[in-house]
Every structure is written in C-alpha cells, then in structure tokens.
XYZ file of C-alpha atoms in Angstrom:
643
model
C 58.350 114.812 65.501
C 55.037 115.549 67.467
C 51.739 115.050 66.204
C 49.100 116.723 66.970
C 45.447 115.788 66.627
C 41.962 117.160 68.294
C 39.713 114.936 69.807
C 36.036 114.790 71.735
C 37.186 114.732 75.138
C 33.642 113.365 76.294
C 33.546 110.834 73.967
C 36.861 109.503 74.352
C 38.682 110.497 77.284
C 37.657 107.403 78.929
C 39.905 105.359 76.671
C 42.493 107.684 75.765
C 43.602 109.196 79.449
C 44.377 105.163 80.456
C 45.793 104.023 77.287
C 47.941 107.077 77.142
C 49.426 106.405 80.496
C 50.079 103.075 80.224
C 51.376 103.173 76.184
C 53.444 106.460 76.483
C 55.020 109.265 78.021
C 54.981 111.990 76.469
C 56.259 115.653 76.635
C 53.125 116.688 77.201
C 49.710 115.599 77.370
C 46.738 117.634 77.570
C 42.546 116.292 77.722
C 41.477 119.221 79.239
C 42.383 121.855 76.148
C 41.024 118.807 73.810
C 44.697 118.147 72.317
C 46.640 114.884 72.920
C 50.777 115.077 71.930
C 52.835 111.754 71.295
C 56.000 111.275 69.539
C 54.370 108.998 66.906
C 50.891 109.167 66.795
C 50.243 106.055 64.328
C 51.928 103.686 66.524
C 50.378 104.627 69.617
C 46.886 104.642 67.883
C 47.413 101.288 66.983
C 48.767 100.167 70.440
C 45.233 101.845 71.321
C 43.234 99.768 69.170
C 45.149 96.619 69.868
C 44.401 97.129 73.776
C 40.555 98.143 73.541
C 38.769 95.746 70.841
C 35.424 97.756 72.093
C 37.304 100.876 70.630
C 38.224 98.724 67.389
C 34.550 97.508 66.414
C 33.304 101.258 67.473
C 35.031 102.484 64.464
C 34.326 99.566 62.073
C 30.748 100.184 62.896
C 31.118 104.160 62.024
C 32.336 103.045 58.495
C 36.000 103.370 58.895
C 38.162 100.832 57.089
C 41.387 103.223 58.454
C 43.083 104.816 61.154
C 44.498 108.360 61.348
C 44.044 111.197 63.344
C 41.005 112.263 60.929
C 38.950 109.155 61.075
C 39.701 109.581 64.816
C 37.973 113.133 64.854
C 35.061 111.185 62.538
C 34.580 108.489 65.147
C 33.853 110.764 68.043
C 31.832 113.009 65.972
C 33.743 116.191 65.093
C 34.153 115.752 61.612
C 32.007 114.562 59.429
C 34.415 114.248 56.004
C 35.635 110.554 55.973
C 39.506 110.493 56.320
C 42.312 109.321 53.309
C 43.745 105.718 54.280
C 47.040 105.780 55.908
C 47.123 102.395 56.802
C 44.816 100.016 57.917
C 42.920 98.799 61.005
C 44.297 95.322 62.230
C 41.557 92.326 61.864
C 41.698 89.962 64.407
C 40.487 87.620 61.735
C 42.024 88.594 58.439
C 45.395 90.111 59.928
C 46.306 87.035 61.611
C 50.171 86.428 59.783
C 53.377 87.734 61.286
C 54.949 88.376 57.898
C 58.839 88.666 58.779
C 58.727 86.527 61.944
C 60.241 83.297 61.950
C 59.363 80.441 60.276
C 56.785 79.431 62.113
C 55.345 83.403 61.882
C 55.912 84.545 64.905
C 58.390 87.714 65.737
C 61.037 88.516 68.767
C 59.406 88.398 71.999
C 55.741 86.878 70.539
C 53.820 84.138 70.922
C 51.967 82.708 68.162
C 50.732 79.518 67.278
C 52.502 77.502 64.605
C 51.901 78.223 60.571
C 53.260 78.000 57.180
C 53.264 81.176 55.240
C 52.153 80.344 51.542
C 52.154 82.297 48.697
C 49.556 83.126 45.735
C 49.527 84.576 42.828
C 47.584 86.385 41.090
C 48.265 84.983 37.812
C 49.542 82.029 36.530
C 51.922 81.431 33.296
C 49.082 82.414 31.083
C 48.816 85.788 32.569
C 50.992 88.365 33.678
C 51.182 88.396 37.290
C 50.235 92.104 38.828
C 51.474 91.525 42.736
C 51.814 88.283 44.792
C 49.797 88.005 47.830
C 50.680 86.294 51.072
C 48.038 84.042 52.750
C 48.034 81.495 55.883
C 47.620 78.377 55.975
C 46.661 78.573 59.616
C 45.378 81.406 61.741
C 47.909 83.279 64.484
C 46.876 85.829 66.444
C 49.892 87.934 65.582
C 50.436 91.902 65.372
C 53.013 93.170 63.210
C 53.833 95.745 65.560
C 57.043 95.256 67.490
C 57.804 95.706 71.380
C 59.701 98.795 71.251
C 60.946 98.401 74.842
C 63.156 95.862 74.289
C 65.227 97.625 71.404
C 66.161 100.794 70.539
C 65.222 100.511 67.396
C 61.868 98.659 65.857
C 64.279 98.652 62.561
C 67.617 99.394 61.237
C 68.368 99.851 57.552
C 72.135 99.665 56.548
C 72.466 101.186 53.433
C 70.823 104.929 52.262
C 70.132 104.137 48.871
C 66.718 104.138 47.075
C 65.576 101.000 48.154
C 66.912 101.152 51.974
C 65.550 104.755 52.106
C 61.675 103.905 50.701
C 61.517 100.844 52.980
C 62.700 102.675 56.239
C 60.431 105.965 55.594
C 57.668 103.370 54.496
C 58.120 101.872 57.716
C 58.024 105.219 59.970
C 55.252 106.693 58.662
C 53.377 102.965 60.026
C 54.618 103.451 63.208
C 57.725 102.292 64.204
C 61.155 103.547 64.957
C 63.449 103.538 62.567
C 67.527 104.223 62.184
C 69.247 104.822 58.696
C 72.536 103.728 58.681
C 75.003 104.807 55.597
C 78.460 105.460 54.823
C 80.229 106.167 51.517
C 83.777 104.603 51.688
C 86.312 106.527 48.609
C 87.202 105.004 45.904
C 90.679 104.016 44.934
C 90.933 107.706 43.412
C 89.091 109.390 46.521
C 85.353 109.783 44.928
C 83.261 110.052 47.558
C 79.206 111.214 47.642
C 76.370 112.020 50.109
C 73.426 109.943 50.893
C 71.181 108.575 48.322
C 73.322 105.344 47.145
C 74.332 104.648 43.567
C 71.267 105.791 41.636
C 71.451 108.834 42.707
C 75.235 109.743 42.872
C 76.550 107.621 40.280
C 74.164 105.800 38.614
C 70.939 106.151 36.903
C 70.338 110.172 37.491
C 74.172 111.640 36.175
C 74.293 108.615 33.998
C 71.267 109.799 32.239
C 71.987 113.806 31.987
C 75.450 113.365 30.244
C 73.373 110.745 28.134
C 70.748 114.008 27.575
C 74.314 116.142 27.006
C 75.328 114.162 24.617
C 72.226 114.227 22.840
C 71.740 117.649 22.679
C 75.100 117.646 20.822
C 73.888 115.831 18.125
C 70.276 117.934 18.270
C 72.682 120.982 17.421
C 74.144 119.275 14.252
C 70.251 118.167 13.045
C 69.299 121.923 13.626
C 70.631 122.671 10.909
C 68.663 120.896 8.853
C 65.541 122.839 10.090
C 66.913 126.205 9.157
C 68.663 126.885 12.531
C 72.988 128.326 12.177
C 74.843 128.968 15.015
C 76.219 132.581 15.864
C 78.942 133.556 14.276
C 79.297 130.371 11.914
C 81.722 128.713 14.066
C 81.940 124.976 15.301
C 79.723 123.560 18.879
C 82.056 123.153 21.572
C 81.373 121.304 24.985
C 82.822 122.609 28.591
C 83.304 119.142 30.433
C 83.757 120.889 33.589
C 80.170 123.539 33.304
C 78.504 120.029 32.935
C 80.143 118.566 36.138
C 79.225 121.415 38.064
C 75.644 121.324 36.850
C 75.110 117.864 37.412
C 77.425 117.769 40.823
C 74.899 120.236 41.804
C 72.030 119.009 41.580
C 72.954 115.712 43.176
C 73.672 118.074 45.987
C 70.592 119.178 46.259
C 68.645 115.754 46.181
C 71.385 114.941 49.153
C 69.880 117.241 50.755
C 66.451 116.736 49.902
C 66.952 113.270 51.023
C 67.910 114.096 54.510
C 65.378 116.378 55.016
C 62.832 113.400 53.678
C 64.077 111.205 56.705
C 63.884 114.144 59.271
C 60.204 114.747 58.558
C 58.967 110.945 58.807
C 60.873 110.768 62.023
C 64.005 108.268 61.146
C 67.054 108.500 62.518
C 69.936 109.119 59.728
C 73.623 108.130 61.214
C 76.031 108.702 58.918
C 78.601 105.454 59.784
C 79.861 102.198 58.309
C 77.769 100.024 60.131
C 78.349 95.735 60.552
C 76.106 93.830 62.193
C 77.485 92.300 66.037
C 74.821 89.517 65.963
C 71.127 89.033 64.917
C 70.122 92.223 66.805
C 73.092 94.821 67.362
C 74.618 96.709 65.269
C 77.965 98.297 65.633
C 79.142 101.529 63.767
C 81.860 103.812 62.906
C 81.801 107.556 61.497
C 84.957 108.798 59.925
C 85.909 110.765 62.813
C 86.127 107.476 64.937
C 83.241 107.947 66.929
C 81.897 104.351 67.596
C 77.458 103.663 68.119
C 76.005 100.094 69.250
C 72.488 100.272 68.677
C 69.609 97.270 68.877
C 66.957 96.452 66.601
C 63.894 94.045 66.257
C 64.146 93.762 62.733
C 67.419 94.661 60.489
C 67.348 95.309 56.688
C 70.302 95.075 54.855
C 70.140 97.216 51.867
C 74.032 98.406 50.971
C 74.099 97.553 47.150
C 77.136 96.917 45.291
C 80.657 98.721 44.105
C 81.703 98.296 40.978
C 84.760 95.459 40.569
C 88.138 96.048 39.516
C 90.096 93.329 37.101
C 93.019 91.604 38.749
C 95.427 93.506 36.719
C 98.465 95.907 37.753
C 97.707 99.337 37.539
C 94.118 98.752 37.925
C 93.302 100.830 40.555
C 96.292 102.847 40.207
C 95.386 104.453 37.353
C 91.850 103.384 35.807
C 88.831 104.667 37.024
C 85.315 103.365 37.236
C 81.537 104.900 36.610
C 81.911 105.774 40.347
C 84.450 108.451 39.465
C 83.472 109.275 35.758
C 80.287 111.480 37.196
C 82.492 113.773 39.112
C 85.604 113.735 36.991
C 87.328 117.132 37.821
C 89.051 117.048 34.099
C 87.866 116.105 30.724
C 88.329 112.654 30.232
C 90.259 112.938 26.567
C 91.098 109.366 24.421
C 89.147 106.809 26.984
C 89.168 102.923 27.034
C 85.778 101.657 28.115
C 86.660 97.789 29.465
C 83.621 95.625 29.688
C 80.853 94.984 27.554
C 78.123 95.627 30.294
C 75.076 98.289 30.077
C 77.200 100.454 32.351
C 79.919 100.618 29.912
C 78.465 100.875 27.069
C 76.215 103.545 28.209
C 79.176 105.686 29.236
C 81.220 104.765 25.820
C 77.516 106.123 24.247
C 77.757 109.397 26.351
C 81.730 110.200 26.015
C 81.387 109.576 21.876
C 78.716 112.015 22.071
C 81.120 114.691 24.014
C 83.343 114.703 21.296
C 86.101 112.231 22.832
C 87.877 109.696 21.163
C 85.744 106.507 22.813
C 86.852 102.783 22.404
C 84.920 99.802 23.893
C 87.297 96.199 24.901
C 84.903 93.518 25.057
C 86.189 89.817 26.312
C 83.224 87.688 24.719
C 79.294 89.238 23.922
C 77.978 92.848 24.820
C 75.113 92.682 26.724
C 74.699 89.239 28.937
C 71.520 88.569 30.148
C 70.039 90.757 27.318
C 68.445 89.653 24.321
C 71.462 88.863 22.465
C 69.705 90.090 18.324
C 69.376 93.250 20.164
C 72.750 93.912 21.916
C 74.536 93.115 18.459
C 72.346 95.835 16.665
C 72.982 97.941 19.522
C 76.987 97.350 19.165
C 76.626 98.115 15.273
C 74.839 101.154 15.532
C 77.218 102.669 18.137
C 80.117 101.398 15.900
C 78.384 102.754 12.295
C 76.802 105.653 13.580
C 78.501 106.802 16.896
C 82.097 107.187 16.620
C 83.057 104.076 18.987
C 85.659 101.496 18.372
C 85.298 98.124 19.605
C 88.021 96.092 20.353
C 86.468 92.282 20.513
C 87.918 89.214 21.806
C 90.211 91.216 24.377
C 91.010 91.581 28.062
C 93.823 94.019 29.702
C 96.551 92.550 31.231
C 98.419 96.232 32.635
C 97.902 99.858 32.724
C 101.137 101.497 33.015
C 101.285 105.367 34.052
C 103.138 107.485 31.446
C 102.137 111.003 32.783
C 100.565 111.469 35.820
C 97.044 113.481 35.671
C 97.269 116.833 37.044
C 94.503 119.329 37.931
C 92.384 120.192 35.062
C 94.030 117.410 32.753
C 93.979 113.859 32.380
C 97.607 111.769 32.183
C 99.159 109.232 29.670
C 98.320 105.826 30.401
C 100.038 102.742 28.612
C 97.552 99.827 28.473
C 99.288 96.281 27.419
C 96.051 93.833 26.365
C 96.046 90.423 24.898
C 93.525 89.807 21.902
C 93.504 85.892 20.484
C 96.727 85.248 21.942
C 98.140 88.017 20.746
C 99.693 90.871 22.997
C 98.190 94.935 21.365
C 99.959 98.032 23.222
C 98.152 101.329 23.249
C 97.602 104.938 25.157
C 94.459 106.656 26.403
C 94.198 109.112 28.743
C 91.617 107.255 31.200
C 90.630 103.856 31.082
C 86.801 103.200 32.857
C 86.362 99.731 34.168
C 82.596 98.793 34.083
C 83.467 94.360 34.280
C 80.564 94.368 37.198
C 79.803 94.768 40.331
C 80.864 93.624 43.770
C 77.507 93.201 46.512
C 79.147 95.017 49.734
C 78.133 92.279 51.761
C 81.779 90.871 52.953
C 82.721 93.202 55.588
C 78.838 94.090 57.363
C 79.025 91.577 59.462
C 76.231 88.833 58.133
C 78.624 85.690 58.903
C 78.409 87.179 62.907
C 74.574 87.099 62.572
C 74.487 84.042 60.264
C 72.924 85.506 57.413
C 73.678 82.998 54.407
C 75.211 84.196 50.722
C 76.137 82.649 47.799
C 79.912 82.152 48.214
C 80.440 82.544 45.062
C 78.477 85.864 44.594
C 78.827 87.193 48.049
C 74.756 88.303 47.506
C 72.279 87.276 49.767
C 69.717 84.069 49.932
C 66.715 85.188 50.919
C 62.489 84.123 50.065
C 60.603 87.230 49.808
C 62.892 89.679 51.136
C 63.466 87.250 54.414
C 67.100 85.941 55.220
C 67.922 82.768 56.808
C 67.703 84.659 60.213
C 64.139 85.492 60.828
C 64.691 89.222 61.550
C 66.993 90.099 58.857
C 65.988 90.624 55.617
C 67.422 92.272 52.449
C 66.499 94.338 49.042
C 68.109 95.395 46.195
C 71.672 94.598 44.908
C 72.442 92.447 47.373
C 69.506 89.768 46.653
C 70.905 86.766 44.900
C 69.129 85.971 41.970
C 67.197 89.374 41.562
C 67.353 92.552 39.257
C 69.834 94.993 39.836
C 67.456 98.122 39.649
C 66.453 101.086 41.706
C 62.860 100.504 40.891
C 63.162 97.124 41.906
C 65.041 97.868 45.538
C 62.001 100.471 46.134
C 58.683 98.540 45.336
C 59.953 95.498 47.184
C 61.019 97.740 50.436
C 58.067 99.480 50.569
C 56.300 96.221 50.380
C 58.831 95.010 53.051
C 57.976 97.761 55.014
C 54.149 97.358 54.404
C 53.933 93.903 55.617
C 56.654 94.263 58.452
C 54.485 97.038 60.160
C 51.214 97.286 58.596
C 49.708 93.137 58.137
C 50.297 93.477 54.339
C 50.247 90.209 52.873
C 51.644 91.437 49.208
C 55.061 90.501 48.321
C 57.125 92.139 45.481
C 56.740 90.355 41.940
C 60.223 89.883 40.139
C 58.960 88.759 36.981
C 57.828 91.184 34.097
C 60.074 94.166 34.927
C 60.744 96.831 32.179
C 63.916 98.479 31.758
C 66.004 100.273 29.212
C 69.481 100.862 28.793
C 70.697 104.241 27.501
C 73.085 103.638 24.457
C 73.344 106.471 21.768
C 70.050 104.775 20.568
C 68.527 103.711 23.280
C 67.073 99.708 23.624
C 63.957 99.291 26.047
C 62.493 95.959 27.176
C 60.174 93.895 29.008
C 60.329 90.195 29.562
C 61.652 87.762 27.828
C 64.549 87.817 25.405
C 64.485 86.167 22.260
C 66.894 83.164 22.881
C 65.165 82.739 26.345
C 62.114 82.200 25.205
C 62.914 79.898 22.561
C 64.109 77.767 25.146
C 61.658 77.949 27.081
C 59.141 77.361 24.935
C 60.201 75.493 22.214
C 61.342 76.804 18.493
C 57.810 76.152 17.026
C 55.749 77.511 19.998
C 57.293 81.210 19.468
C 56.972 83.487 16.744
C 58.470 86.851 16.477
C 57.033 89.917 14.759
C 59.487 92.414 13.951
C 60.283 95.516 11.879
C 62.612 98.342 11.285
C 60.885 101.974 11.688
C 61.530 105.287 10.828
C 62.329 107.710 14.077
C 59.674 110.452 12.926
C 59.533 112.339 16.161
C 63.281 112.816 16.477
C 65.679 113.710 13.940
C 63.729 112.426 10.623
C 64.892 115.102 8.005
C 68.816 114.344 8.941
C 67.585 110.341 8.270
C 68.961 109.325 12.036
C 68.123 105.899 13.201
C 66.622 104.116 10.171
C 69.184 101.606 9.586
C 69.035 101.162 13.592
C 65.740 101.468 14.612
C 64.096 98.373 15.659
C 60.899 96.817 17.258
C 59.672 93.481 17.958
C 56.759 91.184 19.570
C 57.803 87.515 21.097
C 54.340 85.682 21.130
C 53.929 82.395 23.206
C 51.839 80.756 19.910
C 50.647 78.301 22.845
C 49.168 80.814 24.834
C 47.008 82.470 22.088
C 50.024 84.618 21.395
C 50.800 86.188 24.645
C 53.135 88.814 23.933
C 56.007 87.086 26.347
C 58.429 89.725 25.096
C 58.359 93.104 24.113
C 61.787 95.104 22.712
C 62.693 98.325 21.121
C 65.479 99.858 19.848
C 65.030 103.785 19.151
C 64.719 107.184 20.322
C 62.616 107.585 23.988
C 62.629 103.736 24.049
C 62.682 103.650 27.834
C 59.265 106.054 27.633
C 57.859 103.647 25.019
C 58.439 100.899 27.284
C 57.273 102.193 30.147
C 53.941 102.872 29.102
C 53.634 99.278 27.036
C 55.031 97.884 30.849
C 51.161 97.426 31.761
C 49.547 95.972 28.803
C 52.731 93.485 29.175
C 51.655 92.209 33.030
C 48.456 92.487 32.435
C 48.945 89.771 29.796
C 48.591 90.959 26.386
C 48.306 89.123 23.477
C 49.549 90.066 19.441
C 45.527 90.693 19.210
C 45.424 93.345 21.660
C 48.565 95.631 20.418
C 46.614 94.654 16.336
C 43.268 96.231 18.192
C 45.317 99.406 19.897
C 45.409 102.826 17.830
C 48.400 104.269 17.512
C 49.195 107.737 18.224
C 50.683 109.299 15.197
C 53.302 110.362 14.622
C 55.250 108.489 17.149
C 57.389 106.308 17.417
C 55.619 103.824 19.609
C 52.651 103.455 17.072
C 55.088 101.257 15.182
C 54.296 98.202 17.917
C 50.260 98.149 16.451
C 51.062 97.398 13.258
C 54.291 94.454 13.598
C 52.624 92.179 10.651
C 56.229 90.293 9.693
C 57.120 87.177 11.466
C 60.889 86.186 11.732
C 59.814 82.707 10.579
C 58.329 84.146 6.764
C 61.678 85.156 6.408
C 60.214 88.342 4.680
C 63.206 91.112 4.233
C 62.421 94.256 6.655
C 61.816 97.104 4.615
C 60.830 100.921 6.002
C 57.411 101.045 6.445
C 55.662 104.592 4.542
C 54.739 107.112 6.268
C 50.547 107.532 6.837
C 50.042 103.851 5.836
C-alpha cells in the first residue's frame, strides 16, 4: 500500500531527500510538489529517526511523545493539532531491550551487549495483576526493528486464526513486513472453511448462534405465557438447513472481511500448508501443488488445534466432530455427544434445544479443569430441564454403519460401548466426538528448526510467547500450559507484536481470565474454582458465599432457572477476603462475567461487591447481596423479590 503524507519541504528536505535515498526506493518520490511516497511509511520514519538523533530530540522538544505522518506535519510547522499515537518514538535510554532476540537480547544480524530480560508485575498475590511489564537488568542499545534486507519477510505467521491474524496486522501497521500463512486441511468427512481459524468457522461464533437458535425455541414456548399464540394454533417447527445457510453465510462474509483486513495493513495472505525448513525458511504448499520458500527474521507459529478422534473403528468413518456439526448439510436426527468437555456439552445444549433426541457419554467427570460444584449443577440442569440423557461411566468401543447418510438425511449408525464392564448396543443417526483436541504442531516442521514441545502434548514450551529458538515464538492453542481461548491468542499476539516491533516491554498476563461456557443455562467464571482454591489456600482460609436466584430478566413468569440458577463468591479470608473466585450459573452469565472481569483483576474484595448497587432487576445484582457462607451450612432458599 502507499502512503502518502505532506511535508515542509524547507524545513525538512535536508533530512528527508538523504534518508530517503539511502533507506528506500520507492515508486516515486517527489520534494518538489511537497509529497513523499514509500511503501510503508512507519517503518521508514522510524529508520529516519534511528539514523538522525538531531531529527529525534527536534520532535521530543516540539512535544511529541509519537510518530506518524501528522506529528510529522506538526514538527515542521504545518499543522498545529497534535497527532493520535500510533506507536511510539524509540528512547535511546528507556527502549534499550530487544524483546524477542536471543537470550542474551539481541536479534538476527545485531549487536548488543549482554542482558537478562526480567519480568515485573504489577501486582503481587494480594492483588490482581492488570499486565506484566518487561524491564532490563542491563542497558543494550537495541532497536526492535529488523534488517529487512536480509529476509523477505520481517515475520511470518503460520496459522490465520484470531490470534495469528491480530499479531501479524499488529505487527504491519508498526512497520514491518509481514506474510500470513494458512491452510485448512478436510476433515475425515471433507469439512473444509476459509480463513479465520476455529473461532470463527467452527468454534465460538456458529457455536454461539445455534446456542441463540436454540434459545429462541424455548423464548417461543415462554411467549405464551405473556399473551403471545402462534398463527394458526399449530406447533414451532425448526428448518435445520435455513439455519445452516444463515450461519454458513455469514462466516462467509467475515472470510471475506478478514482478507480484506490483511490487504489494507499491507500483509501478505498465502493460502498454503506451510512447515518450517529451519529457524528462518519456510516451505509451503497450496492445494494445486504450487510450492513457495520464503525467509523470515522472526516466525510465529500460531496453527491451533483439531479436534481428536478416539482410537476406535468406525471413528472417523462414520462419527463426526464440532468441525463438521456447523456446516452439517442434513439435520442431525437421534445424536450421541461422546465426551464430557465444554465443546460437547455445549453442542448436546444446542441440538436438545432443536428438538433432537440428544444423549451425552461421559467416561469419568463433565467439565475438567472447571469448578467441579458447578459442572455437576450444570449436568443436572441439562438432564432435569433440557431433554439430555447422560450416559456416565462409559466409553465407545465401535461405530458400525447401518445405513449410509445420503443427501439431505443422516444414516443408521450402530454404536457398541462398554459401561462398568459391561458391553450396551445402541443406534443414533450421528455420533459427535468432542474427547479434545490435537495442537497441529507434528507435521510444521518445529523438530527441523528445533523448536521444543511437550512430547506428550505435542504443544509448545515457550516463556512469554518465546520458543527455545530465539526467533520463533508461539500463541494460542499451541502454548503448553496456557488457555485455550480466542481472547487469549489475540491480547498476547498483539502484545507479541507490540514488543517485537514497537520496544513494548508488556507481556500478556495468563492469570485472571474470564470465560463462560454456553450450556442451555449458561455457567460464567473468573479465577479460581472451588476445589482449587481450597488447596491452595487451605480449608479454613476460604469461605464461600453462595445463593440460588431467581432469573427475573429472562423467562420469570414460566419459573425457568430457579432450581438451576446459581452464584457464588470464593474469598481468600487471608487476604481480607479477596474475591479469588467469582462463578455464575444463569441466563447472560458470560455478559455478567464479563463486566465483573475488572473488579476481579483489579482485586476485589467481599467488601467491595457488599458496597456495589445493584442494578435492578437483573440478574447480576444477585452478586451484591451473597450473605450465606457454605461453612453456616444455612439451606439456600429464593431470595424475594425488592428485598
């Protein structure tokens, strides 16, 4: 892309004709009509300021804590309206760590002078930490800007999904040159989708509209309670394939959107399986064959995960997994759900909802890794109130075809299972597998570049984004040890990208993250779970405060939710009762969580939620007046309405 910015030609031709001669070519260049062109006009404006330190202290003394083509019009005295920060001036004193370089800070091709990279917080375990910030020990003169002449690429993300695609737009927009490398292999069942990764094209954003379909199903049936009767008397009925379409559609349009996103930053999008050759060359194929080497300075390995398949005949034969379920050209009919994971229980939630005959085969506990009170209220209210069958104590052992699927219908399948030792037979018409996920880290290439995994995970060691190999780095799924969630991949590449390319110093903060998981009734939370924090802490350092509520904002005439609904406070009794963990079972919980998220790393305490007003009616109001501790052992009883 070409940028174009006006300048004072007697005020700065002096530095610019030089600098532009030596730093670029361009198409064209132009001081006597007052215009200057360059292909990216951050990076060369920093090149500028690195090479004139006159230029650099001529702007700090106008006032100008950033560069852009505005403050550059301010500085030589044609405008007089300070500019928005873009990103900011390097310090030759404050900027002084190579964040991403090699141990000892420095990148490819620079010379710095030995220093340990050390980390601070901002808070400590008595405060919710906001952002980490990255400090020396020792000063380096060191520029995060890369030589561009020795690769063709300043860096290469593999993988188009949220986090990949924030971290390599991030990264543009600073200045450097950037490649997108993606490629959707089929499933078993030949799914395939456009760029965007899972969250996008089966994850989070389809996951969530059947979730709203489903809903709305059950909004029709509580209608009637508030006077509303459908035309003609007659029963709802849902069109499986309108919905597809709908959703199918609008994924289509966010590929696109997506695309167009990377064009106007300036990043190169090839669409081919890329692996990496060694620490600096990459090696990719499209599906037509056509073969690309390309170099980089830095690589980012961002390619998520694939859900697994159990070691089972017939698995991927005949089942199907939330890859496929999104864009499933038939309806699904009498469906096995196998795994007790938020992905399958969120799709059991939404295909109960539909209308279809839903069951749920769980091996051991719903829900690991969540708070363990709440995933077994979450399994009885999708059991009592839902329409879904759980099988417990179970695991497949063979899915057997009886008739095939055909277009516009769903087959026979005969799955054989064993439950306590004891072998159950039965027939759905699509079994979804949802027993984890695979990181697609096996066949990229890292064991050529020496990037180190966890053999038994296959996901990816790294400190702060940083591999093993100084120029590699990775977000996201494939991060050993880290959150799978979309959020997650994009704060800590645009933070990558920030420090890679701009001198930030902040790293991403793992700890407090909210999240929700969208059951029939949905469960929200932040921090820790119950059973974690009791170990943690110790039993007599934690109390709990906890209470049932009535869902007054949704569905309270029909009397949904109140033998579900559920919210509770785990206070560190140590640490003046820091709230340490927040929960919620209910209607909207992921909105009620979200906007609790910040009291939460800021470090609230039980005081603090006693001192809030609620907003009434809602459903979040219930969290400012939690007065029952689990330890009074006082029986949870519906609070009245008004007081």
């Amino acid at each position: 892309m070409i940028g174009t910015f006006s300048t004072s030609v007697r005020t700065l031709s002096p530095l610019l004709s030089p600098l532009l001669r030596h730093y670029y070519r361009p198409p064209t260049t132009s001081l006597s009509n007052h215009k200057v062109f360059f292909s990216s006009p951050s990076k060369a404006l920093r090149q500028f300021i690195q090479a004139d330190r006159a230029f650099l202290q001529r702007i700090r003394s106008s006032g100008v804590s950033t560069i852009n083509q505005s403050s550059l019009r301010y500085v030589s005295g044609t405008s007089s309206k300070m500019p928005p920060p873009i990103f900011p001036i390097p310090d030759e004193r404050a900027n002084t760590v190579a964040v991403g370089g090699d141990k000892n800070g420095s990148h490819e091709g620079e010379k710095t002078s030995p220093q340990v990279q050390k980390i601070q917080k901002t808070s400590s375990d008595a405060s919710a930490s906001v952002h980490h910030q990255m400090s020396p020990q020792s000063p380096a003169n060191t520029s995060p800007v890369v030589d561009g002449d020795k690769f063709d690429y300043d860096f290469v993300v593999i993988g188009g999904g949220s986090g990949g695609l924030a971290a390599s737009k991030e990264a543009s927009r600073l200045g450097a040159k950037v490649a997108v490398f993606d490629y959707v292999q089929p499933t078993p069942i030949g799914t395939k989708w456009g760029l965007g990764g899972t969250c996008v094209n089966v994850g989070c954003i389809p996951k969530k509209m059947m979730h709203q379909a489903s809903l709305l199903g059950e909004a029709i049936e509580d209608a009637k309670s508030y006077g509303w009767e459908l035309a003609g008397g007659g029963d709802k009925k849902h069109n499986w394939g309108a919905m597809v379409q709908s959703i199918q559609d609008f994924i289509h349009s966010l590929n696109w959107k997506y695309k167009v996103a990377l064009r106007d930053v300036n990043v190169s999008y090839i669409n081919s399986y890329a692996k990496l050759i060694d620490k600096n060359h990459i090696h990719a194929v499209n599906a037509k064959g056509k073969e690309v080497t390309v170099s980089a300075a830095k690589i980012l390995i961002a390619t998520g995960g694939r859900p697994k398949y159990p070691e089972i005949p017939g698995a991927k034969e005949y089942g199907i997994t939330s890859d496929d379920i999104f864009s499933l050209q038939y309806p699904p009919g009498k469906t096995l759900c196998v795994g007790a994971s938020y992905v399958s229980l969120e799709c059991a939630g939404f295909l109960a909802g539909l209308g279809f005959d839903t069951t749920v085969m769980v091996r051991s506990i719903l829900l690991r890794g969540f708070d363990q009170d709440m995933a077994e209220r979450i399994g009885r209210a999708m059991e009592e109130s839902h329409h879904v069958k759980f099988i417990r104590g179970a695991v497949p052992s063979k899915i057997e075809e009886i008739e095939p699927r055909q277009d516009g219908k769903a087959g026979r399948l005969r799955v054989t299972s064993t439950q306590n030792g004891k072998e159950i037979v039965e027939e759905y018409n699509t079994v979804l597998f949802a027993v984890g996920r695979d990181a697609c880290t096996s066949t990229i290439g890292l064991e050529k570049a020496g990037v180190k995994v966890n053999p038994d995970s296959g996901k990816i060691n790294a400190e702060y984004e940083q591999t093993n190999v100084p120029n590699i780095y990775a977000i996201g799924d494939v991060l050993d040890g880290r959150p799978e969630l979309t959020p997650v991949a994009i704060q800590a590449g645009n933070k990558l990208a920030r420090r890679l390319f701009a001198g930030s110093k902040v790293v991403y903060d793992y700890e407090m993250v909210p999240t929700t998981v969208f059951t029939p009734v949905e469960y929200g939370c932040i921090g820790l779970a119950e059973e974690v924090a009791l170990k943690k802490y110790g039993k007599d350092n934690i109390e709990v405060y906890h209470g049932r509520y009535r869902p007054v904002t949704t569905r309270p005439i029909a009397g949904y939710g109140e033998e579900h609904c559920y919210a509770k406070l785990i206070c560190n009794k140590l640490d003046d009762e820091r709230v340490v963990g927040l929960h919620v079972l209910g209607p909207n919980a992921g909105e009620i969580t979200q906007g609790f998220a910040l009291g939460m790393r800021l470090g609230a305490k039980k005081r603090d939620f006693d001192d809030l007003t609620g907003i009434h009616p809602t459903d979040a109001e219930n969290f400012v007046s939690l007065l029952i501790t689990r330890s009074s052992g006082v029986d949870l009883s519906l609070p009245q309405c008004c007081g």
